[in-house]
Amino acid sequence: MVDRDWGNQTAITEFIILGFRDLPDLQILPFLMFQVIYMATVAGNTLIVVLIVADLHFHTPMYFFLGNLSCLETCYTSAIQPRLLSSLLTGDRTISASGCIIQMYFFGSLLIFCGPNETDHFYCDCIPLMELSCSDTHLVILLAFIIASIFTLTPFLLTLTSYMCIITTILRIPSTTGRQKAFSICSSHLIVVTIFYGSIMIVYLLLKHDTLRDLNKVLSLCYTVLTPLVNPLIYSLRNREVKEALCNAVSKYLVFTKCAETPRE
């Protein structure tokens, strides 16, 4: 048990992120994999934002939402993956206490740390970090559970309800081809939403046992790495108008490059 009498203890100034410690000799492989995923995620989401800002046809509420989503996904994944990549590449698993608190937002402002400084995760998550605190964290953990329940279950149920309404509308489409196309789009959206909210709910509401810690880390990858990668593909790049705008932008760029390379007489 962690000694709760922390008055005479030395304050912790850094933490050690254990990450994927079961594969110490294969760090280069996950580094390359996460590097490719991160680059693809940032490139895809940034491309969507640039297209929506540059093309006046996309200045509508729907595309504003998609651009905002892509911007948030870029910031979201950039808060976690660069530190993960650095750890995999250099082997340095330490992170300053302030950096850890910044990464996990403001949860750390309520904790006192004086005991073990190894967190069994691949980024600074609130629950594993609170387990290291010398303070009584029962109330904070209960509050985190309540907040996670409200801000995951509620939007997930509302999203499912909206998709049920969409599916009901799709069933009324007279054309079989139209129904199949609409179901294809709707189902892909619903799968991503389910993976995102499902993994979050399992991690924060269900998985509390030590023996499931590795599964916790794997599921955390779903909402920190997987969904930011596939969101541009699912929500935007499959859209006909976005693809046409992308093709036009590439064509203009090629024409501009060709004109710039043509020698002046």
CSV table of C-alpha atoms in Angstrom, one decimal:
chain,number,residue,atom,x,y,z
A,1,MET,CA,0.0,0.0,0.0
A,2,VAL,CA,1.1,3.5,-0.7
A,3,ASP,CA,2.0,5.4,2.4
A,4,ARG,CA,-0.6,8.1,2.9
A,5,ASP,CA,1.7,10.0,5.3
A,6,TRP,CA,3.3,12.1,2.6
A,7,GLY,CA,4.5,15.0,4.7
A,8,ASN,CA,8.1,13.8,4.9
A,9,GLN,CA,8.3,12.4,1.4
A,10,THR,CA,10.1,13.9,-1.6
A,11,ALA,CA,7.8,15.3,-4.2
A,12,ILE,CA,7.8,13.5,-7.6
A,13,THR,CA,8.9,15.7,-10.5
A,14,GLU,CA,8.6,13.2,-13.3
A,15,PHE,CA,6.8,10.0,-14.2
A,16,ILE,CA,7.9,6.9,-16.1
A,17,ILE,CA,5.5,5.8,-18.8
A,18,LEU,CA,5.9,2.0,-19.1
A,19,GLY,CA,4.0,1.8,-22.4
A,20,PHE,CA,4.3,-1.5,-24.3
A,21,ARG,CA,6.9,-3.0,-22.0
A,22,ASP,CA,6.2,-6.6,-23.0
A,23,LEU,CA,7.9,-5.9,-26.4
A,24,PRO,CA,11.2,-4.4,-25.4
A,25,ASP,CA,13.1,-5.7,-28.4
A,26,LEU,CA,10.5,-4.7,-31.0
A,27,GLN,CA,10.2,-0.9,-30.3
A,28,ILE,CA,11.3,0.0,-33.9
A,29,LEU,CA,8.3,-1.9,-35.4
A,30,PRO,CA,5.6,-0.1,-33.3
A,31,PHE,CA,7.5,3.2,-33.9
A,32,LEU,CA,7.3,2.8,-37.7
A,33,MET,CA,3.7,1.7,-37.5
A,34,PHE,CA,2.6,4.6,-35.2
A,35,GLN,CA,4.7,7.1,-37.3
A,36,VAL,CA,2.9,6.1,-40.5
A,37,ILE,CA,-0.5,6.3,-38.7
A,38,TYR,CA,0.3,9.7,-37.2
A,39,MET,CA,1.5,11.2,-40.5
A,40,ALA,CA,-1.5,9.8,-42.3
A,41,THR,CA,-3.8,11.1,-39.6
A,42,VAL,CA,-2.4,14.6,-39.6
A,43,ALA,CA,-2.2,14.8,-43.4
A,44,GLY,CA,-5.7,13.5,-43.9
A,45,ASN,CA,-7.3,15.8,-41.4
A,46,THR,CA,-5.2,18.8,-42.4
A,47,LEU,CA,-6.2,18.3,-46.0
A,48,ILE,CA,-9.9,18.3,-45.1
A,49,VAL,CA,-9.5,21.6,-43.2
A,50,VAL,CA,-7.6,23.3,-46.0
A,51,LEU,CA,-10.1,22.2,-48.6
A,52,ILE,CA,-13.1,23.4,-46.5
A,53,VAL,CA,-11.4,26.8,-45.8
A,54,ALA,CA,-10.2,27.3,-49.4
A,55,ASP,CA,-13.3,26.3,-51.3
A,56,LEU,CA,-16.4,28.6,-50.9
A,57,HIS,CA,-18.7,25.7,-51.8
A,58,PHE,CA,-17.9,24.1,-48.5
A,59,HIS,CA,-18.8,27.1,-46.4
A,60,THR,CA,-21.9,25.4,-45.1
A,61,PRO,CA,-22.9,24.2,-41.6
A,62,MET,CA,-22.2,20.5,-42.5
A,63,TYR,CA,-18.7,21.1,-43.8
A,64,PHE,CA,-18.0,23.5,-40.9
A,65,PHE,CA,-18.7,20.6,-38.6
A,66,LEU,CA,-16.5,18.3,-40.6
A,67,GLY,CA,-13.7,20.8,-40.6
A,68,ASN,CA,-14.0,21.4,-36.9
A,69,LEU,CA,-14.0,17.6,-36.4
A,70,SER,CA,-10.8,17.2,-38.5
A,71,CYS,CA,-9.1,20.1,-36.6
A,72,LEU,CA,-10.0,18.6,-33.2
A,73,GLU,CA,-8.8,15.1,-34.3
A,74,THR,CA,-5.4,16.7,-35.4
A,75,CYS,CA,-5.0,18.4,-32.0
A,76,TYR,CA,-6.2,15.4,-30.2
A,77,THR,CA,-3.8,12.9,-31.7
A,78,SER,CA,-0.9,15.4,-31.6
A,79,ALA,CA,-1.3,15.7,-27.8
A,80,ILE,CA,-0.5,12.0,-27.4
A,81,GLN,CA,1.3,10.4,-30.4
A,82,PRO,CA,4.5,12.6,-30.6
A,83,ARG,CA,5.4,11.7,-27.0
A,84,LEU,CA,4.6,8.0,-27.7
A,85,LEU,CA,6.8,8.1,-30.8
A,86,SER,CA,9.7,9.8,-28.9
A,87,SER,CA,9.5,7.1,-26.2
A,88,LEU,CA,9.5,4.3,-28.8
A,89,LEU,CA,12.4,5.8,-30.7
A,90,THR,CA,14.7,6.9,-27.9
A,91,GLY,CA,13.7,4.5,-25.1
A,92,ASP,CA,13.3,7.4,-22.8
A,93,ARG,CA,10.0,6.8,-20.9
A,94,THR,CA,10.2,9.7,-18.5
A,95,ILE,CA,7.9,12.7,-18.7
A,96,SER,CA,8.0,15.7,-16.5
A,97,ALA,CA,5.1,16.1,-14.0
A,98,SER,CA,4.1,19.3,-15.6
A,99,GLY,CA,4.2,17.8,-19.1
A,100,CYS,CA,2.2,14.9,-17.9
A,101,ILE,CA,-0.4,17.1,-16.4
A,102,ILE,CA,-0.6,19.2,-19.5
A,103,GLN,CA,-1.1,16.1,-21.6
A,104,MET,CA,-4.0,14.9,-19.4
A,105,TYR,CA,-5.4,18.4,-19.1
A,106,PHE,CA,-6.3,19.6,-15.6
A,107,PHE,CA,-6.9,16.4,-13.7
A,108,GLY,CA,-3.4,16.5,-12.1
A,109,SER,CA,-4.1,19.8,-10.4
A,110,LEU,CA,-6.1,17.9,-7.7
A,111,LEU,CA,-3.4,15.2,-6.9
A,112,ILE,CA,-0.3,15.0,-4.6
A,113,PHE,CA,2.4,12.5,-5.8
A,114,CYS,CA,5.0,11.1,-3.5
A,115,GLY,CA,5.2,7.4,-4.0
A,116,PRO,CA,5.8,5.2,-7.1
A,117,ASN,CA,6.3,7.1,-10.3
A,118,GLU,CA,5.6,4.4,-13.0
A,119,THR,CA,2.3,4.5,-14.8
A,120,ASP,CA,1.4,1.4,-16.7
A,121,HIS,CA,0.1,3.1,-19.9
A,122,PHE,CA,1.4,4.6,-23.1
A,123,TYR,CA,0.3,8.1,-22.3
A,124,CYS,CA,-0.7,10.2,-19.3
A,125,ASP,CA,-4.3,9.0,-18.7
A,126,CYS,CA,-6.2,10.2,-15.6
A,127,ILE,CA,-7.1,6.9,-14.0
A,128,PRO,CA,-3.6,5.2,-14.1
A,129,LEU,CA,-2.1,8.5,-12.9
A,130,MET,CA,-4.5,8.9,-10.0
A,131,GLU,CA,-3.6,5.5,-8.8
A,132,LEU,CA,-0.1,6.8,-8.1
A,133,SER,CA,-1.4,9.6,-5.9
A,134,CYS,CA,-0.7,9.7,-2.1
A,135,SER,CA,-4.0,11.6,-1.6
A,136,ASP,CA,-7.3,10.0,-1.1
A,137,THR,CA,-8.6,9.8,-4.7
A,138,HIS,CA,-11.8,7.9,-4.1
A,139,LEU,CA,-13.9,11.0,-4.5
A,140,VAL,CA,-12.0,12.1,-7.6
A,141,ILE,CA,-12.2,8.6,-9.2
A,142,LEU,CA,-16.0,8.6,-8.4
A,143,LEU,CA,-16.3,12.0,-10.0
A,144,ALA,CA,-14.3,10.9,-13.1
A,145,PHE,CA,-16.7,7.9,-13.4
A,146,ILE,CA,-19.8,10.1,-13.2
A,147,ILE,CA,-18.3,12.5,-15.7
A,148,ALA,CA,-17.3,9.7,-18.1
A,149,SER,CA,-20.8,8.2,-17.8
A,150,ILE,CA,-22.5,11.5,-18.6
A,151,PHE,CA,-20.2,12.6,-21.4
A,152,THR,CA,-20.0,9.3,-23.1
A,153,LEU,CA,-23.2,7.5,-22.6
A,154,THR,CA,-25.4,10.5,-23.3
A,155,PRO,CA,-23.9,11.5,-26.7
A,156,PHE,CA,-23.5,7.9,-27.7
A,157,LEU,CA,-27.2,7.2,-27.0
A,158,LEU,CA,-28.2,10.5,-28.8
A,159,THR,CA,-26.0,9.5,-31.8
A,160,LEU,CA,-27.5,6.1,-31.9
A,161,THR,CA,-31.0,7.6,-31.8
A,162,SER,CA,-30.1,9.9,-34.7
A,163,TYR,CA,-28.8,7.0,-36.8
A,164,MET,CA,-31.9,5.0,-36.1
A,165,CYS,CA,-33.9,8.0,-37.5
A,166,ILE,CA,-31.6,8.1,-40.5
A,167,ILE,CA,-32.0,4.3,-41.1
A,168,THR,CA,-35.8,4.7,-40.9
A,169,THR,CA,-35.6,7.4,-43.5
A,170,ILE,CA,-33.3,5.2,-45.7
A,171,LEU,CA,-35.8,2.4,-45.6
A,172,ARG,CA,-38.3,4.7,-47.3
A,173,ILE,CA,-36.1,5.3,-50.3
A,174,PRO,CA,-37.8,3.6,-53.3
A,175,SER,CA,-34.6,2.9,-55.2
A,176,THR,CA,-32.7,-0.3,-54.2
A,177,THR,CA,-29.4,1.2,-55.4
A,178,GLY,CA,-30.1,4.4,-53.4
A,179,ARG,CA,-30.8,2.4,-50.2
A,180,GLN,CA,-27.7,0.3,-50.6
A,181,LYS,CA,-25.5,3.4,-51.1
A,182,ALA,CA,-27.1,5.2,-48.1
A,183,PHE,CA,-26.7,2.1,-45.9
A,184,SER,CA,-23.1,1.8,-46.9
A,185,ILE,CA,-22.3,5.4,-45.8
A,186,CYS,CA,-24.5,5.2,-42.7
A,187,SER,CA,-23.0,1.9,-41.6
A,188,SER,CA,-19.4,3.0,-41.9
A,189,HIS,CA,-20.2,6.1,-39.9
A,190,LEU,CA,-22.0,4.0,-37.2
A,191,ILE,CA,-19.1,1.6,-37.0
A,192,VAL,CA,-16.6,4.4,-36.3
A,193,VAL,CA,-18.9,6.0,-33.7
A,194,THR,CA,-19.4,2.6,-32.0
A,195,ILE,CA,-15.7,1.9,-31.9
A,196,PHE,CA,-14.9,5.4,-30.5
A,197,TYR,CA,-17.6,5.5,-27.8
A,198,GLY,CA,-17.5,1.8,-27.1
A,199,SER,CA,-13.8,1.7,-26.4
A,200,ILE,CA,-14.0,4.8,-24.2
A,201,MET,CA,-16.9,3.3,-22.1
A,202,ILE,CA,-15.1,0.0,-21.7
A,203,VAL,CA,-11.9,1.7,-20.6
A,204,TYR,CA,-13.4,4.3,-18.2
A,205,LEU,CA,-16.5,2.5,-17.0
A,206,LEU,CA,-15.8,-1.2,-17.0
A,207,LEU,CA,-12.1,-2.2,-17.0
A,208,LYS,CA,-10.8,-1.6,-13.5
A,209,HIS,CA,-9.1,-4.9,-12.8
A,210,ASP,CA,-5.3,-5.2,-12.9
A,211,THR,CA,-5.4,-8.3,-15.0
A,212,LEU,CA,-7.2,-6.4,-17.8
A,213,ARG,CA,-4.7,-3.5,-17.9
A,214,ASP,CA,-3.1,-4.6,-21.2
A,215,LEU,CA,-6.6,-4.9,-22.8
A,216,ASN,CA,-7.2,-1.4,-21.4
A,217,LYS,CA,-4.1,-0.1,-23.3
A,218,VAL,CA,-5.2,-1.8,-26.5
A,219,LEU,CA,-8.7,-0.3,-26.4
A,220,SER,CA,-7.2,3.1,-25.6
A,221,LEU,CA,-5.5,2.9,-29.0
A,222,CYS,CA,-8.9,2.8,-30.6
A,223,TYR,CA,-9.9,6.3,-29.6
A,224,THR,CA,-6.5,7.9,-29.5
A,225,VAL,CA,-5.0,6.5,-32.7
A,226,LEU,CA,-7.5,4.5,-34.9
A,227,THR,CA,-10.5,6.9,-35.0
A,228,PRO,CA,-8.5,10.0,-35.8
A,229,LEU,CA,-6.9,8.0,-38.7
A,230,VAL,CA,-10.2,6.8,-40.3
A,231,ASN,CA,-12.4,9.8,-39.7
A,232,PRO,CA,-11.1,11.7,-42.8
A,233,LEU,CA,-11.7,8.6,-44.9
A,234,ILE,CA,-15.2,7.9,-43.5
A,235,TYR,CA,-16.7,11.3,-43.2
A,236,SER,CA,-15.0,13.4,-45.8
A,237,LEU,CA,-12.7,11.8,-48.4
A,238,ARG,CA,-15.6,9.4,-49.5
A,239,ASN,CA,-17.8,12.4,-50.2
A,240,ARG,CA,-18.1,13.1,-53.9
A,241,GLU,CA,-17.9,16.9,-53.6
A,242,VAL,CA,-14.7,16.6,-51.5
A,243,LYS,CA,-13.1,14.3,-54.0
A,244,GLU,CA,-14.0,16.6,-56.8
A,245,ALA,CA,-12.5,19.6,-54.9
A,246,LEU,CA,-9.4,17.6,-54.2
A,247,CYS,CA,-9.0,16.6,-57.8
A,248,ASN,CA,-9.4,20.3,-58.8
A,249,ALA,CA,-6.9,21.4,-56.3
A,250,VAL,CA,-4.4,18.9,-57.5
A,251,SER,CA,-5.0,19.9,-61.1
A,252,LYS,CA,-4.5,23.5,-60.3
A,253,TYR,CA,-1.3,22.7,-58.4
A,254,LEU,CA,0.1,20.7,-61.3
A,255,VAL,CA,-0.7,23.5,-63.8
A,256,PHE,CA,0.9,26.0,-61.5
A,257,THR,CA,4.0,23.8,-61.1
A,258,LYS,CA,4.2,23.3,-64.9
A,259,CYS,CA,4.0,27.0,-65.6
A,260,ALA,CA,6.6,27.7,-63.0
A,261,GLU,CA,9.0,25.2,-64.6
A,262,THR,CA,8.5,26.6,-68.1
A,263,PRO,CA,11.4,28.9,-69.0
A,264,ARG,CA,10.5,32.4,-69.9
A,265,GLU,CA,11.6,33.6,-73.4
